[in-house]
Short mmCIF file of N, CA and C in Angstrom, two decimals:
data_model
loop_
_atom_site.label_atom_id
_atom_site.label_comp_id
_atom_site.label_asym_id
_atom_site.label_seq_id
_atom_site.Cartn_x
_atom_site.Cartn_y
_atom_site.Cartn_z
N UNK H 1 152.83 94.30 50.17
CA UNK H 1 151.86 94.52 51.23
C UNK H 1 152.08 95.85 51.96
N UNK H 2 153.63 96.37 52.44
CA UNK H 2 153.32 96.99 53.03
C UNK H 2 152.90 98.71 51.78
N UNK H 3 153.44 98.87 50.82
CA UNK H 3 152.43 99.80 50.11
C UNK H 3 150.81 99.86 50.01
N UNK H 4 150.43 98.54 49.82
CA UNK H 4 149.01 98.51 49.79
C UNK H 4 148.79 98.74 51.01
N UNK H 5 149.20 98.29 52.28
CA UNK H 5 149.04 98.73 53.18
C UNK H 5 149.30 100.40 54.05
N UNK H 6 149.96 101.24 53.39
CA UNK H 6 150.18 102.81 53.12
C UNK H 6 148.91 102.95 52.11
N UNK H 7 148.59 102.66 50.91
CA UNK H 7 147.57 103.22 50.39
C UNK H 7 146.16 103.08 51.34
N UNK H 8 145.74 102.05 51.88
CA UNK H 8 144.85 101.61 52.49
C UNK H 8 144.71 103.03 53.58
N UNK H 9 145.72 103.00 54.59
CA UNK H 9 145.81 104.17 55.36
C UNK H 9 145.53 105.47 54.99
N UNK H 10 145.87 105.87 53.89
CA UNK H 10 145.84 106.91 53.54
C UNK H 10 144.36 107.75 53.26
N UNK H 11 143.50 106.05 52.70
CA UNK H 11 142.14 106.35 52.16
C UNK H 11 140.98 106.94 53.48
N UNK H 12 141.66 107.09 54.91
CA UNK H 12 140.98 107.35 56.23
C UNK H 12 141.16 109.48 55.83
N UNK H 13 142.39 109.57 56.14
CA UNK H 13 142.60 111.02 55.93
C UNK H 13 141.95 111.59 55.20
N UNK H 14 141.95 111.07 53.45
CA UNK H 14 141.57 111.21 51.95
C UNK H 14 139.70 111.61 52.38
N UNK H 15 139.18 110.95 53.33
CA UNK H 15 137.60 110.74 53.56
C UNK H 15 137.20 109.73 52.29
N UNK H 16 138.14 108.81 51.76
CA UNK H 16 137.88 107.56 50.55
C UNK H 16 138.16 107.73 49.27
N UNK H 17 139.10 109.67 49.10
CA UNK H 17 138.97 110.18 47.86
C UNK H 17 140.16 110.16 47.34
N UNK H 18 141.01 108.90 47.82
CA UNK H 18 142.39 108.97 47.64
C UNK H 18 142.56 108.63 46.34
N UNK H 19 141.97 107.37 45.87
CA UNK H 19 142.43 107.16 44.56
C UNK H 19 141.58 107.80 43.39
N UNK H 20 140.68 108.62 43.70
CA UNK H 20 140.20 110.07 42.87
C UNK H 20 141.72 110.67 42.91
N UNK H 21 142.17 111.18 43.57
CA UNK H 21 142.87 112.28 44.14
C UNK H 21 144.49 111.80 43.23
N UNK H 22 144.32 110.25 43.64
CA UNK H 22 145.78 109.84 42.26
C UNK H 22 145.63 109.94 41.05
N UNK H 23 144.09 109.35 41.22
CA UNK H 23 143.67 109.60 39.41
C UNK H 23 143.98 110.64 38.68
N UNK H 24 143.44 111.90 39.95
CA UNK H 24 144.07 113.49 39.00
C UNK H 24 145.42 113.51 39.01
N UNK H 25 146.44 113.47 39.99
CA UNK H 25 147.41 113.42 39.86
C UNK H 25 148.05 112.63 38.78
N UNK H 26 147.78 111.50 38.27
CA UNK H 26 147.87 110.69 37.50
C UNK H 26 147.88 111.04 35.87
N UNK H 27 146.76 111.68 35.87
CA UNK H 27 146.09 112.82 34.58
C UNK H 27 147.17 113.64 34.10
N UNK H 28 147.80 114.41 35.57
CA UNK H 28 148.35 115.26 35.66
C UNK H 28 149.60 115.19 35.08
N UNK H 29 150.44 114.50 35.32
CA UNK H 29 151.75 114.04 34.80
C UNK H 29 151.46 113.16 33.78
N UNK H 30 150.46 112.23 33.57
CA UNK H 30 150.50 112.30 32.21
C UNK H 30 150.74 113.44 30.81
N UNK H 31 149.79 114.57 31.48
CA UNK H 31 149.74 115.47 30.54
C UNK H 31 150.81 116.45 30.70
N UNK H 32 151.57 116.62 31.76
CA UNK H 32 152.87 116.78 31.44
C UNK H 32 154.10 116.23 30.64
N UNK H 33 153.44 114.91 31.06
CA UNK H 33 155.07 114.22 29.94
C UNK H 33 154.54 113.91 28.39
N UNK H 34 153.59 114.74 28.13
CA UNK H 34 153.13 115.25 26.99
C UNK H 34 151.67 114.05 26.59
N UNK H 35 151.52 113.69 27.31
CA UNK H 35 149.98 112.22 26.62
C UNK H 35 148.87 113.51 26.87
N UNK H 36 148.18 113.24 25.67
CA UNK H 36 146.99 113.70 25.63
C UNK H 36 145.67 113.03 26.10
N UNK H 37 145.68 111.57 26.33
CA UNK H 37 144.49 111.03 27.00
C UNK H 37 144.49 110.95 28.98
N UNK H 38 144.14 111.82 28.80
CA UNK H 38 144.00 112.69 29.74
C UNK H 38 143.10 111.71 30.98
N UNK H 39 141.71 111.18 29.94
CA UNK H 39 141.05 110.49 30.87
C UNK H 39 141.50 109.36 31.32
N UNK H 40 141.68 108.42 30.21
CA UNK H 40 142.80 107.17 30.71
C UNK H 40 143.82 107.04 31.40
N UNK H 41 144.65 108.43 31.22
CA UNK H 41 145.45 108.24 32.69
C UNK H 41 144.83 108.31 34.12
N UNK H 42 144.09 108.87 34.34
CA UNK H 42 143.19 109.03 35.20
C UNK H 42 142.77 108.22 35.53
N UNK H 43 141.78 107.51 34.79
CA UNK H 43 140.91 105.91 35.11
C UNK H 43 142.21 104.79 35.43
N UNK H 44 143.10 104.88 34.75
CA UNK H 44 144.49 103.75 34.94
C UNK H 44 145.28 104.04 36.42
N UNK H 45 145.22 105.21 37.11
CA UNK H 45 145.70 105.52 38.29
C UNK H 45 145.05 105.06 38.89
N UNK H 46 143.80 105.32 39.28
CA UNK H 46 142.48 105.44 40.04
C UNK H 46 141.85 104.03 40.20
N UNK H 47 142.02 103.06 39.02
CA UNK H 47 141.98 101.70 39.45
C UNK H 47 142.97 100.98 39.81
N UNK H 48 144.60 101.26 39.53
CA UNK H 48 145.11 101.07 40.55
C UNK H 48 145.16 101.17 41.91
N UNK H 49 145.14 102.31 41.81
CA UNK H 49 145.53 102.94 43.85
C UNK H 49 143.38 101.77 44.34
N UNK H 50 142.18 101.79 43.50
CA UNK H 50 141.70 100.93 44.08
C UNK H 50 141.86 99.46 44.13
N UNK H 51 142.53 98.94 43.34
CA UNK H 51 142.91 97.72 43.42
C UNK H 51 143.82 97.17 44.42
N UNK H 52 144.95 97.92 44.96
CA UNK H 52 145.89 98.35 45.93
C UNK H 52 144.95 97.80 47.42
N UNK H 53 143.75 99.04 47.38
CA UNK H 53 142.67 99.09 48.45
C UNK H 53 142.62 98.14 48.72
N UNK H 54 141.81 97.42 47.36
CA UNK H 54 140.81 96.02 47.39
C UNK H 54 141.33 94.64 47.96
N UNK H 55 142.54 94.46 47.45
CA UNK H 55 143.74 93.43 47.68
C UNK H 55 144.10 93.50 49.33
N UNK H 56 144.50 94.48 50.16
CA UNK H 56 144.64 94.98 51.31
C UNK H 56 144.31 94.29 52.09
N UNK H 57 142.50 95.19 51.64
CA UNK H 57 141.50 94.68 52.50
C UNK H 57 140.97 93.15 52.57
N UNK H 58 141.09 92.74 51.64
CA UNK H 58 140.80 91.15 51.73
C UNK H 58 141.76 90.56 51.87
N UNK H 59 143.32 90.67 52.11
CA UNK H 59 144.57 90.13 52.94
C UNK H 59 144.34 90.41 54.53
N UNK H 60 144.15 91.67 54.71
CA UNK H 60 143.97 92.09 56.19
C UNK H 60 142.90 93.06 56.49
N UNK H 61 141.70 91.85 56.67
CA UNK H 61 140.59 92.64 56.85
C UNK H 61 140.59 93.62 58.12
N UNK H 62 141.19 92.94 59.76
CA UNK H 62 141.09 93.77 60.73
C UNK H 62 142.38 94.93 60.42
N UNK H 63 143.32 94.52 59.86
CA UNK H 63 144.43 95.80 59.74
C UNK H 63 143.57 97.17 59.11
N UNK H 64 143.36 96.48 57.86
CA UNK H 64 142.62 97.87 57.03
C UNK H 64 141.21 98.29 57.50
N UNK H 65 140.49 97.84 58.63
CA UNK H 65 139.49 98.70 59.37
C UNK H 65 140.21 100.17 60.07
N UNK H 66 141.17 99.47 60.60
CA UNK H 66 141.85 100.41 61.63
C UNK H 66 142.80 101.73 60.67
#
């Protein structure tokens, strides 16, 4: 909880583009530690860090407004 609860936070700063923003990062070091699917790392970050969100918010709906 409390990570999902740091990701949740984070998505205020981000303006909602946080788990875009892992996704690339995600991409990123994939394709450093040599993987060539480039997009799938991406989509596999990016529904994490939203799943993270999703879970959060429906544990602690008034926490993750704020």
């Amino acid at each position: 909880a409390p990570l999902r609860g740091g990701i949740s936070a984070l998505q205020g700063p981000t303006v909602g583009f946080l788990d875009e923003l892992a996704g690339a990062g995600g991409a990123l070091t994939g394709l450093a530690g040599g993987e060539t699917n480039v997009g799938e790392n991406y989509r596999r970050t990016r529904d994490v860090v939203r799943g993270a969100t999703q879970a959060y918010r429906e544990e602690h709906p008034v926490a993750s407004a704020t």
